Short mmCIF file of C-alpha atoms and ligand atoms in Angstrom, two decimals:
data_model
loop_
_atom_site.label_atom_id
_atom_site.label_comp_id
_atom_site.label_asym_id
_atom_site.label_seq_id
_atom_site.Cartn_x
_atom_site.Cartn_y
_atom_site.Cartn_z
CA MET Z 1 0.00 0.00 0.00
CA ALA Z 2 1.51 3.33 -1.03
CA MET Z 3 -0.91 5.72 0.67
CA THR Z 4 -2.44 5.81 4.13
CA GLU Z 5 -4.87 8.40 5.43
CA VAL Z 6 -4.12 10.01 8.80
CA ARG Z 7 -7.46 10.69 10.42
CA ILE Z 8 -7.71 14.12 11.98
CA GLU Z 9 -10.34 15.09 14.53
CA ALA Z 10 -11.91 18.54 14.11
CA GLN Z 11 -10.77 21.19 16.58
CA ASP Z 12 -12.82 24.25 17.47
CA PHE Z 13 -10.92 27.49 16.93
CA SER Z 14 -12.87 29.41 19.57
CA ARG Z 15 -10.29 28.37 22.18
CA PHE Z 16 -8.04 31.07 20.64
CA GLU Z 17 -10.33 33.83 21.94
CA ASP Z 18 -8.16 34.79 24.92
CA THR Z 19 -4.88 34.32 23.10
CA LEU Z 20 -5.55 36.39 19.99
CA GLY Z 21 -7.61 39.34 21.10
CA VAL Z 22 -10.76 40.72 19.48
CA GLU Z 23 -9.43 42.02 16.15
CA GLN Z 24 -7.31 39.02 15.22
CA MET Z 25 -10.15 36.69 16.23
CA LYS Z 26 -12.78 38.59 14.23
CA ARG Z 27 -10.63 38.50 11.13
CA PHE Z 28 -10.15 34.78 11.51
CA ARG Z 29 -13.86 34.07 11.89
CA GLU Z 30 -14.70 36.06 8.76
CA THR Z 31 -12.09 34.24 6.69
CA ALA Z 32 -13.25 30.87 7.99
CA LEU Z 33 -16.86 31.60 7.05
CA LEU Z 34 -15.94 32.68 3.53
CA ALA Z 35 -13.71 29.64 3.09
CA ARG Z 36 -16.41 27.23 4.25
CA GLU Z 37 -18.84 28.61 1.69
CA ALA Z 38 -16.31 28.77 -1.12
CA PHE Z 39 -14.88 25.28 -0.55
CA ALA Z 40 -18.21 23.52 -0.05
CA GLY Z 41 -18.28 20.14 -1.80
CA ARG Z 42 -14.51 19.97 -2.25
CA THR Z 43 -11.85 18.21 -0.24
CA ILE Z 44 -8.47 19.82 0.46
CA TRP Z 45 -5.93 16.98 0.46
CA ASN Z 46 -2.44 17.21 1.91
CA VAL Z 47 0.18 14.64 0.97
CA ASN Z 48 3.57 14.14 2.60
CA SER Z 49 5.80 11.21 3.45
CA THR Z 50 5.63 10.79 7.22
CA ALA Z 51 2.95 11.04 9.87
CA ARG Z 52 5.45 11.45 12.67
CA GLY Z 53 8.70 13.26 13.33
CA GLY Z 54 9.71 16.56 11.83
CA GLY Z 55 8.07 19.89 11.31
CA VAL Z 56 5.74 19.11 8.40
CA ALA Z 57 3.92 16.31 10.21
CA GLU Z 58 3.76 18.47 13.30
CA MET Z 59 2.11 21.30 11.41
CA LEU Z 60 -0.35 19.27 9.37
CA GLN Z 61 -1.84 17.79 12.55
CA VAL Z 62 -2.69 21.24 13.78
CA ILE Z 63 -3.72 23.10 10.67
CA LEU Z 64 -5.97 20.34 9.39
CA ALA Z 65 -7.69 19.95 12.75
CA TYR Z 66 -8.63 23.64 12.87
CA ALA Z 67 -9.62 23.65 9.20
CA ARG Z 68 -11.94 20.72 9.88
CA GLY Z 69 -13.26 22.57 12.91
CA ALA Z 70 -14.12 25.47 10.59
CA GLY Z 71 -16.22 23.09 8.48
CA ILE Z 72 -13.68 22.50 5.71
CA ASP Z 73 -13.06 18.94 4.55
CA ALA Z 74 -9.27 19.02 4.89
CA ARG Z 75 -7.51 15.64 4.90
CA TRP Z 76 -4.05 14.12 5.08
CA MET Z 77 -2.53 11.22 3.15
CA VAL Z 78 0.93 9.83 3.86
CA MET Z 79 2.86 8.05 1.13
CA ASP Z 80 4.66 4.95 2.19
CA ALA Z 81 7.70 3.74 0.29
CA ASP Z 82 10.70 1.45 0.43
CA PRO Z 83 14.05 2.44 2.01
CA GLU Z 84 15.61 3.05 -1.42
CA PHE Z 85 13.01 5.76 -2.16
CA PHE Z 86 13.72 7.49 1.15
CA ARG Z 87 17.48 7.28 0.54
CA ILE Z 88 16.90 9.12 -2.74
CA THR Z 89 14.60 11.73 -1.23
CA LYS Z 90 16.93 12.29 1.74
CA ARG Z 91 19.67 12.91 -0.86
CA LEU Z 92 17.40 15.49 -2.51
CA HIS Z 93 16.68 17.06 0.88
CA ASN Z 94 20.35 17.23 1.85
CA GLY Z 95 21.19 18.65 -1.57
CA PHE Z 96 18.63 21.44 -1.23
CA HIS Z 97 20.39 22.35 2.01
CA GLY Z 98 23.76 22.31 0.24
CA ALA Z 99 24.89 19.13 2.04
CA ALA Z 100 26.42 16.03 0.46
CA GLY Z 101 24.55 13.56 2.69
CA ASP Z 102 25.38 9.97 1.75
CA GLY Z 103 27.19 11.14 -1.41
CA GLY Z 104 25.06 8.86 -3.63
CA ASP Z 105 23.86 9.45 -7.18
CA LEU Z 106 20.76 11.15 -8.47
CA GLY Z 107 20.91 9.66 -11.94
CA GLU Z 108 18.57 7.81 -14.27
CA ARG Z 109 18.31 4.74 -12.05
CA GLU Z 110 17.26 6.89 -9.08
CA ARG Z 111 14.86 8.83 -11.26
CA GLY Z 112 13.29 5.61 -12.47
CA HIS Z 113 12.69 4.39 -8.94
CA TYR Z 114 11.43 7.77 -7.79
CA GLU Z 115 8.91 7.90 -10.65
CA GLN Z 116 7.75 4.38 -10.02
CA VAL Z 117 6.98 5.08 -6.33
CA THR Z 118 5.39 8.48 -6.89
CA GLY Z 119 3.43 7.00 -9.81
CA GLN Z 120 1.95 4.32 -7.60
CA ALA Z 121 1.14 6.89 -4.92
CA SER Z 122 -0.55 9.11 -7.52
CA GLY Z 123 -2.68 6.21 -8.71
CA GLU Z 124 -3.89 5.57 -5.18
CA LEU Z 125 -4.50 9.24 -4.53
CA LEU Z 126 -6.63 9.49 -7.67
CA ALA Z 127 -8.83 6.72 -6.36
CA HIS Z 128 -9.50 8.71 -3.18
CA THR Z 129 -9.99 12.16 -4.69
CA ARG Z 130 -12.40 13.79 -7.12
CA PRO Z 131 -12.00 16.36 -9.87
CA GLY Z 132 -12.30 19.83 -8.32
CA ASP Z 133 -10.49 18.77 -5.14
CA VAL Z 134 -7.38 20.64 -4.08
CA VAL Z 135 -4.22 18.57 -3.60
CA ILE Z 136 -1.33 20.11 -1.66
CA LEU Z 137 1.84 18.10 -2.15
CA HIS Z 138 4.60 18.68 0.38
CA ASP Z 139 8.33 18.66 -0.29
CA PRO Z 140 10.58 16.77 -2.74
CA GLN Z 141 9.14 13.39 -1.76
CA THR Z 142 5.86 14.25 -3.49
CA ALA Z 143 7.11 16.45 -6.35
CA GLY Z 144 6.82 13.56 -8.84
CA MET Z 145 3.12 13.33 -8.12
CA VAL Z 146 2.53 16.82 -9.50
CA ALA Z 147 3.37 15.66 -13.01
CA GLN Z 148 1.51 12.40 -12.62
CA LEU Z 149 -1.68 14.15 -11.52
CA GLU Z 150 -1.59 16.67 -14.36
CA GLY Z 151 -4.76 16.81 -16.41
CA THR Z 152 -6.88 14.98 -13.84
CA GLY Z 153 -8.93 18.03 -12.85
CA ARG Z 154 -7.41 18.34 -9.37
CA HIS Z 155 -6.05 21.75 -8.34
CA LEU Z 156 -2.39 21.05 -7.65
CA VAL Z 157 -0.24 22.97 -5.16
CA TRP Z 158 3.38 22.12 -4.44
CA ARG Z 159 4.54 23.29 -1.02
CA SER Z 160 8.27 23.36 -0.35
CA HIS Z 161 9.34 23.73 3.26
CA ILE Z 162 12.98 24.24 2.36
CA CYS Z 163 15.05 26.48 0.13
CA TYR Z 164 14.68 25.41 -3.48
CA ASP Z 165 17.98 26.59 -4.87
CA ASP Z 166 20.56 28.54 -2.91
CA GLY Z 167 22.92 28.57 -5.86
CA ASP Z 168 25.43 25.88 -4.95
CA GLU Z 169 26.02 22.79 -7.02
CA LEU Z 170 24.36 20.32 -4.68
CA SER Z 171 21.16 22.28 -4.40
CA ARG Z 172 21.11 22.77 -8.16
CA ARG Z 173 21.43 19.00 -8.60
CA SER Z 174 18.39 18.45 -6.35
CA GLY Z 175 16.53 21.24 -8.14
CA ASP Z 176 17.30 19.71 -11.55
CA PHE Z 177 15.93 16.40 -10.31
CA VAL Z 178 12.52 17.68 -9.21
CA ARG Z 179 11.97 20.61 -11.56
CA PRO Z 180 10.68 18.60 -14.54
CA TYR Z 181 7.75 17.42 -12.40
CA LEU Z 182 6.68 20.78 -11.09
CA ASP Z 183 5.46 22.64 -14.17
CA ALA Z 184 2.00 21.18 -13.83
CA ALA Z 185 1.37 22.75 -10.41
CA ASP Z 186 -1.30 25.46 -10.33
CA ALA Z 187 0.38 27.22 -7.42
CA PHE Z 188 3.47 27.01 -5.23
CA VAL Z 189 3.96 27.71 -1.54
CA PHE Z 190 7.28 28.48 0.11
CA SER Z 191 8.08 29.31 3.73
CA ARG Z 192 10.21 32.34 2.79
CA ALA Z 193 10.47 34.65 -0.20
CA SER Z 194 14.16 33.88 -0.59
CA TYR Z 195 13.33 30.18 -1.16
CA VAL Z 196 11.45 30.83 -4.39
CA PRO Z 197 13.46 29.87 -7.51
CA PRO Z 198 13.62 32.53 -10.26
CA TRP Z 199 11.88 30.32 -12.85
CA LEU Z 200 8.63 30.65 -10.93
CA GLU Z 201 8.47 34.37 -11.64
CA ASP Z 202 5.22 34.28 -13.62
CA ARG Z 203 3.46 31.64 -11.56
CA ILE Z 204 1.15 31.81 -8.56
CA VAL Z 205 3.46 31.73 -5.55
CA GLU Z 206 2.41 32.29 -1.95
CA ILE Z 207 4.80 32.79 0.96
CA ILE Z 208 3.35 31.05 4.00
CA ALA Z 209 5.51 30.72 7.10
CA PRO Z 210 4.80 27.74 9.36
CA SER Z 211 3.03 28.13 12.69
CA ILE Z 212 2.52 26.42 16.02
CA ASP Z 213 -0.57 25.50 18.02
CA PRO Z 214 -0.50 26.99 21.54
CA PHE Z 215 -2.95 24.34 22.79
CA SER Z 216 -1.25 21.18 21.52
CA ALA Z 217 0.49 18.80 23.90
CA LYS Z 218 3.72 20.34 22.59
CA ASN Z 219 2.91 23.91 23.51
CA GLN Z 220 0.09 24.00 26.09
CA GLU Z 221 0.74 25.62 29.46
CA LEU Z 222 2.17 23.21 32.04
CA SER Z 223 2.70 24.13 35.68
CA ASP Z 224 6.27 24.01 37.05
CA GLU Z 225 5.26 21.01 39.16
CA VAL Z 226 3.99 19.06 36.16
CA VAL Z 227 7.09 19.99 34.15
CA ARG Z 228 9.34 18.62 36.88
CA SER Z 229 7.23 15.57 37.37
CA ILE Z 230 7.40 14.74 33.64
CA LEU Z 231 11.16 15.25 33.56
CA VAL Z 232 11.82 13.23 36.71
CA GLY Z 233 9.44 10.48 35.57
CA THR Z 234 11.12 10.08 32.17
CA GLY Z 235 14.53 9.94 33.88
CA LEU Z 236 15.76 13.23 32.44
CA LEU Z 237 16.04 15.07 35.78
CA GLY Z 238 17.16 13.95 39.21
CA ASP Z 239 14.74 13.37 42.02
CA GLY Z 240 13.32 15.94 44.43
CA ASP Z 241 9.77 16.06 45.63
CA ALA Z 242 8.62 16.57 42.03
CA ALA Z 243 7.32 13.08 41.37
CA LEU Z 244 4.45 13.75 43.76
CA THR Z 245 2.47 15.68 41.13
CA PRO Z 246 0.96 13.49 38.39
CA PRO Z 247 2.76 14.01 35.02
CA VAL Z 248 -0.39 14.91 33.14
CA PHE Z 249 -1.34 16.96 30.09
CA ARG Z 250 -4.43 17.55 27.94
CA ARG Z 251 -4.76 15.57 24.72
CA ARG Z 252 -5.99 17.07 21.46
CA ASP Z 253 -9.41 15.46 21.94
CA GLY Z 254 -9.71 17.04 25.42
CA SER Z 255 -9.08 13.83 27.34
CA PRO Z 256 -6.36 13.69 30.01
CA GLY Z 257 -2.97 12.29 28.98
CA ARG Z 258 -0.16 11.03 31.18
CA VAL Z 259 3.56 10.61 30.58
CA ASP Z 260 4.44 7.05 31.61
CA ARG Z 261 7.33 6.02 29.38
CA PHE Z 262 11.05 6.53 29.97
CA ALA Z 263 13.53 8.31 27.76
CA ASP Z 264 16.49 6.28 26.55
CA ILE Z 265 19.39 8.30 27.98
CA LEU Z 266 23.15 8.23 27.59
CA ARG Z 267 25.03 9.94 30.44
CA THR Z 268 27.51 9.24 33.22
CA GLY Z 269 26.61 9.64 36.85
CA PRO Z 270 23.31 10.80 38.31
CA PRO Z 271 20.63 12.65 36.31
CA THR Z 272 20.80 16.42 35.90
CA PRO Z 273 19.83 18.11 39.19
CA ILE Z 274 16.53 19.99 39.11
CA ASP Z 275 18.15 23.29 40.05
CA ALA Z 276 21.03 23.18 37.53
CA PRO Z 277 20.70 25.60 34.60
CA LEU Z 278 19.79 23.45 31.61
CA ILE Z 279 20.79 24.14 28.00
CA VAL Z 280 18.64 22.22 25.55
CA GLN Z 281 18.51 21.34 21.87
CA VAL Z 282 15.57 19.26 20.64
CA SER Z 283 15.96 18.00 17.07
CA ARG Z 284 15.76 15.04 14.77
CA TRP Z 285 19.09 13.17 14.57
CA ASP Z 286 20.23 14.87 11.40
CA ASP Z 287 23.73 16.17 10.61
CA LEU Z 288 22.24 19.51 9.61
CA LYS Z 289 20.92 20.04 13.16
CA ASP Z 290 24.54 19.77 14.36
CA MET Z 291 23.87 18.00 17.65
CA GLN Z 292 27.57 17.01 17.65
CA GLY Z 293 28.59 20.65 17.23
CA VAL Z 294 26.40 21.64 20.17
CA MET Z 295 28.04 19.00 22.33
CA THR Z 296 31.58 20.01 21.41
CA ALA Z 297 30.88 23.72 21.78
CA PHE Z 298 29.22 23.16 25.15
CA ALA Z 299 32.10 21.04 26.43
CA GLU Z 300 34.78 23.43 25.20
CA GLN Z 301 33.24 26.87 25.48
CA VAL Z 302 30.57 26.98 28.17
CA ASP Z 303 32.19 27.92 31.46
CA PRO Z 304 31.68 25.13 34.05
CA VAL Z 305 31.52 27.80 36.74
CA HIS Z 306 27.82 28.31 35.90
CA GLY Z 307 27.05 24.68 36.69
CA ALA Z 308 25.02 24.38 33.49
CA HIS Z 309 24.08 21.02 32.00
CA LEU Z 310 23.33 20.15 28.37
CA LEU Z 311 20.48 17.97 27.14
CA LEU Z 312 20.40 16.86 23.50
CA ALA Z 313 17.01 15.30 22.86
CA GLY Z 314 15.61 13.70 19.74
CA PRO Z 315 13.14 11.07 18.69
CA ASN Z 316 13.64 7.38 19.07
CA VAL Z 317 15.51 6.67 15.82
CA THR Z 318 13.45 3.78 14.53
CA SER Z 319 10.34 5.92 14.42
CA VAL Z 320 10.89 8.50 11.66
CA THR Z 321 10.42 6.47 8.50
CA ASP Z 322 11.43 9.05 5.92
CA ASP Z 323 14.72 9.84 7.69
CA PRO Z 324 17.10 6.91 7.10
CA GLU Z 325 20.18 8.70 8.51
CA GLY Z 326 18.87 9.13 12.06
CA ALA Z 327 20.47 6.02 13.56
CA ASP Z 328 23.92 6.87 12.18
CA VAL Z 329 23.79 10.46 13.43
CA LEU Z 330 22.70 9.32 16.87
CA ALA Z 331 25.55 6.77 16.93
CA GLU Z 332 28.02 9.55 16.03
CA CYS Z 333 26.69 11.64 18.94
CA GLN Z 334 27.11 8.71 21.29
CA THR Z 335 30.69 8.09 20.11
CA LEU Z 336 31.51 11.77 20.51
CA PHE Z 337 30.03 11.74 24.03
CA ARG Z 338 32.28 8.83 25.01
CA SER Z 339 35.34 10.69 23.76
CA LEU Z 340 34.76 13.68 26.07
CA SER Z 341 36.44 14.21 29.43
CA GLN Z 342 34.80 12.75 32.52
CA GLU Z 343 34.02 16.29 33.70
CA ALA Z 344 32.24 17.23 30.47
CA ARG Z 345 30.32 13.94 30.35
CA SER Z 346 29.02 14.51 33.86
CA ARG Z 347 27.16 17.58 32.55
CA ILE Z 348 25.80 16.20 29.27
CA ALA Z 349 22.92 13.85 28.46
CA VAL Z 350 21.92 12.45 25.05
CA ALA Z 351 18.30 11.33 25.10
CA CYS Z 352 15.98 9.50 22.71
CA LEU Z 353 12.39 10.27 23.54
CA PRO Z 354 9.66 7.64 23.29
CA MET Z 355 7.60 7.99 20.12
CA SER Z 356 4.93 5.30 20.41
CA ASP Z 357 2.43 7.87 21.67
CA LEU Z 358 3.06 11.11 19.77
CA GLU Z 359 1.18 13.29 22.23
CA GLU Z 360 3.17 11.84 25.11
CA ASN Z 361 6.34 12.59 23.15
CA ALA Z 362 5.09 16.13 22.57
CA ALA Z 363 4.37 16.64 26.27
CA ILE Z 364 7.93 15.55 27.09
CA VAL Z 365 9.34 18.02 24.54
CA ASN Z 366 7.07 20.68 26.04
CA ALA Z 367 8.40 20.00 29.54
CA ILE Z 368 12.01 19.98 28.33
CA GLN Z 369 11.60 23.33 26.57
CA ARG Z 370 9.81 24.87 29.54
CA HIS Z 371 12.43 23.71 32.03
CA ALA Z 372 15.35 24.93 29.90
CA SER Z 373 17.27 28.00 31.00
CA ILE Z 374 18.32 28.50 27.39
CA VAL Z 375 17.11 26.71 24.26
CA VAL Z 376 19.56 26.42 21.39
CA GLN Z 377 19.13 25.53 17.73
CA LYS Z 378 22.60 25.44 16.27
CA SER Z 379 21.48 24.14 12.87
CA LEU Z 380 23.82 24.36 9.89
CA ALA Z 381 20.80 24.70 7.59
CA GLU Z 382 17.11 24.94 8.33
CA GLY Z 383 13.84 25.20 6.46
CA PHE Z 384 11.93 27.13 9.08
CA GLY Z 385 12.82 25.64 12.46
CA LEU Z 386 9.59 24.98 14.35
CA THR Z 387 11.56 24.18 17.49
CA VAL Z 388 12.52 27.84 17.58
CA ALA Z 389 8.92 29.10 17.57
CA GLU Z 390 8.01 26.43 20.14
CA ALA Z 391 10.67 27.59 22.59
CA MET Z 392 9.97 31.27 21.92
CA TRP Z 393 6.28 30.71 22.71
CA LYS Z 394 7.40 29.35 26.08
CA ALA Z 395 9.28 32.61 26.65
CA ARG Z 396 12.64 30.88 26.60
CA PRO Z 397 15.77 32.81 25.66
CA MET Z 398 16.99 31.31 22.38
CA VAL Z 399 20.46 31.05 20.94
CA ALA Z 400 20.16 29.93 17.33
CA SER Z 401 22.00 29.99 14.02
CA ASN Z 402 20.97 32.66 11.57
CA VAL Z 403 20.08 30.13 8.87
CA GLY Z 404 16.85 29.63 6.94
CA GLY Z 405 13.64 30.67 8.65
CA ILE Z 406 15.28 31.10 12.04
CA GLY Z 407 16.23 34.63 11.00
CA ASP Z 408 12.54 35.38 10.32
CA GLN Z 409 11.60 34.33 13.83
CA ILE Z 410 14.29 35.84 16.06
CA GLU Z 411 15.18 39.52 15.90
CA HIS Z 412 18.75 39.51 17.10
CA GLY Z 413 19.20 41.06 20.53
CA THR Z 414 15.45 41.62 21.00
CA SER Z 415 13.69 38.28 20.90
CA GLY Z 416 16.74 36.00 21.07
CA ILE Z 417 20.33 35.73 19.93
CA LEU Z 418 21.27 34.86 16.35
CA LEU Z 419 24.63 33.26 15.68
CA ARG Z 420 26.35 34.69 12.61
CA ASP Z 421 28.42 31.57 11.96
CA PRO Z 422 26.71 28.30 12.94
CA ARG Z 423 30.07 26.51 13.01
CA ASP Z 424 31.75 28.96 15.36
CA ALA Z 425 31.91 27.21 18.75
CA GLN Z 426 33.27 30.27 20.47
CA GLU Z 427 30.44 32.54 19.30
CA PHE Z 428 28.02 29.90 20.58
CA GLY Z 429 29.81 29.61 23.94
CA ASP Z 430 30.02 33.38 24.38
CA ALA Z 431 26.28 33.76 23.80
CA ILE Z 432 25.44 31.02 26.31
CA ASN Z 433 27.88 32.32 28.92
CA SER Z 434 26.54 35.87 28.62
CA LEU Z 435 22.94 34.73 29.15
CA LEU Z 436 23.90 32.52 32.09
CA GLU Z 437 25.63 35.52 33.66
CA ASP Z 438 22.72 37.88 33.01
CA PRO Z 439 19.38 36.22 33.80
CA ASP Z 440 17.49 39.54 33.55
CA THR Z 441 18.46 40.01 29.91
CA ALA Z 442 17.69 36.35 29.27
CA ALA Z 443 14.21 36.82 30.74
CA CYS Z 444 13.55 39.95 28.62
CA LEU Z 445 14.52 38.09 25.45
CA GLY Z 446 12.05 35.37 26.43
CA VAL Z 447 9.15 37.76 26.99
CA ALA Z 448 9.73 39.47 23.62
CA ALA Z 449 10.04 36.08 21.95
CA ARG Z 450 6.60 34.98 23.14
CA GLU Z 451 4.98 38.17 21.87
CA ARG Z 452 6.66 37.78 18.49
CA VAL Z 453 5.19 34.29 18.10
CA ARG Z 454 1.76 35.47 19.24
CA GLN Z 455 1.69 38.07 16.49
CA ARG Z 456 3.21 36.10 13.64
CA PHE Z 457 3.50 32.37 14.09
CA LEU Z 458 0.20 31.03 15.42
CA SER Z 459 -2.37 29.01 13.47
CA ASP Z 460 -4.77 31.87 12.62
CA ARG Z 461 -2.38 33.58 10.23
CA HIS Z 462 -1.41 30.29 8.64
CA LEU Z 463 -5.00 29.22 7.97
CA GLU Z 464 -6.00 32.60 6.62
CA GLN Z 465 -3.18 32.51 4.09
CA TYR Z 466 -4.13 29.03 2.93
CA ALA Z 467 -7.78 30.03 2.63
CA THR Z 468 -6.84 32.99 0.47
CA LEU Z 469 -4.63 30.91 -1.80
CA ILE Z 470 -7.15 28.13 -2.27
CA GLY Z 471 -9.91 30.67 -2.87
CA ARG Z 472 -7.78 32.11 -5.66
CA LEU Z 473 -7.25 28.71 -7.25
CA ILE Z 474 -10.81 27.53 -7.36
N1 UDP K 501 10.28 16.91 17.62
C1 UDP K 501 9.50 16.09 18.44
N2 UDP K 501 10.10 15.13 19.16
C2 UDP K 501 11.43 14.93 19.12
C3 UDP K 501 12.23 15.78 18.29
C4 UDP K 501 11.61 16.77 17.54
O1 UDP K 501 8.29 16.27 18.51
O2 UDP K 501 11.92 14.03 19.81
C5 UDP K 501 9.57 17.96 16.88
C6 UDP K 501 9.96 19.36 17.28
O3 UDP K 501 9.36 19.71 18.52
C7 UDP K 501 9.42 20.14 16.08
C8 UDP K 501 9.66 19.17 14.92
O4 UDP K 501 9.86 17.88 15.51
O5 UDP K 501 8.03 20.35 16.22
C9 UDP K 501 10.88 19.55 14.13
O6 UDP K 501 10.55 20.58 13.27
P1 UDP K 501 11.63 21.61 12.74
O7 UDP K 501 10.94 22.54 11.82
O8 UDP K 501 12.36 22.23 13.88
O9 UDP K 501 12.70 20.72 11.96
P2 UDP K 501 12.57 19.53 10.88
O10 UDP K 501 12.66 18.27 11.67
O11 UDP K 501 11.29 19.69 10.16
O12 UDP K 501 13.77 19.71 10.01
#
């Protein structure tokens, strides 16, 4: 089976009332009403290649639930494929980010396999959809489907969450691979204006930045007691009286959830003490997230006098099906950890978070981000960087590379700190040390960060932009 539908429960948007304020809320309601009338009788399909792990899956869950709540028949299909297909698409992904990845080919053999898998997925999608429906295809994994669905009466949108062509040879190679399929799209969506390739000049192109849901298990308010209880219960923090409060959160359907599983943690000695300043990076195990670089820079540049600890947290590596490199990157992190001095190791933990219940996983990430003194995202390349918006919403001071969409989120010195050179360990260490020494400034950055997300990166803006685009197409 090449395609599986992810069922999404409708979510009522009225819960945003207190968060958005009267004007923003009124605008949203008007757009939703117009969209419901205009889209009546049509389904808006989204297609990507994983239901779990990574920013696209994270966002689709949220956006589709609110769209359904507004009375729009928005749905999600995930294409399944063999490991060879995902090796090819990971190569495309790495290439778009200017990275060599596994160094493999993108020649005729790869193209043949790619077309065979996307062709099968297109056939299955056709069986589910009707002429007049809107099909939004996400990222290079689905680009082939654009060509294969041409002439079938579906309105086709290709949404790229990463830079299409930043001018270097590797990204051009990825671009050359997918470009022949894309001409048939009726519209294109990119996360940033600078990601749009010049050959789309005369086409319908919309710039839609991603967003986060303030009520999801990932971002909902959690009391300090619950945060500690979750972190002690998963084994990430040392004891205290914290375990007395139940580690609970609210699920998307309104029912109570509870964190019961343990994280799989590499460290030496006892868990991080509750009162130690904690530096955190949460990411997939991907070279471009530079977990190894964070570890080295922390060990070498962050002054032990502050007593800070580092937590590198990512998903359990068997769980993200479209990311075949995760296990290798995690193994490299573990090897690097073992090569550090005893002193450095005593302040670092490398954790894989349980993924069998995605909302439980999200609640753990939520607790980690909330407990952090500083959240870092030292990526070497980034599409948007949802982890940045997530931490900013929790009013955390951020230290992050000025790559991709991170620069759209953080205004340097106001709502976080942007690193000019993501590979410069000293710049990273200096930023962390200065925030550890000056908690007042750190707190101010956090407050401004939350406000920035409230205004620009919540679901209302995202849905309104989609509604406008789809209205234009149909
Ligand atoms: N994430 C998660 N659990 C993990 C690691 C990451 O839920 O163990 C989430 C993270 O919170 C964020 C998403 O995965 O919502 C990653 O999105 P981002 O845009 O930062 O990067 P991507 O993985 O798409 O490159």
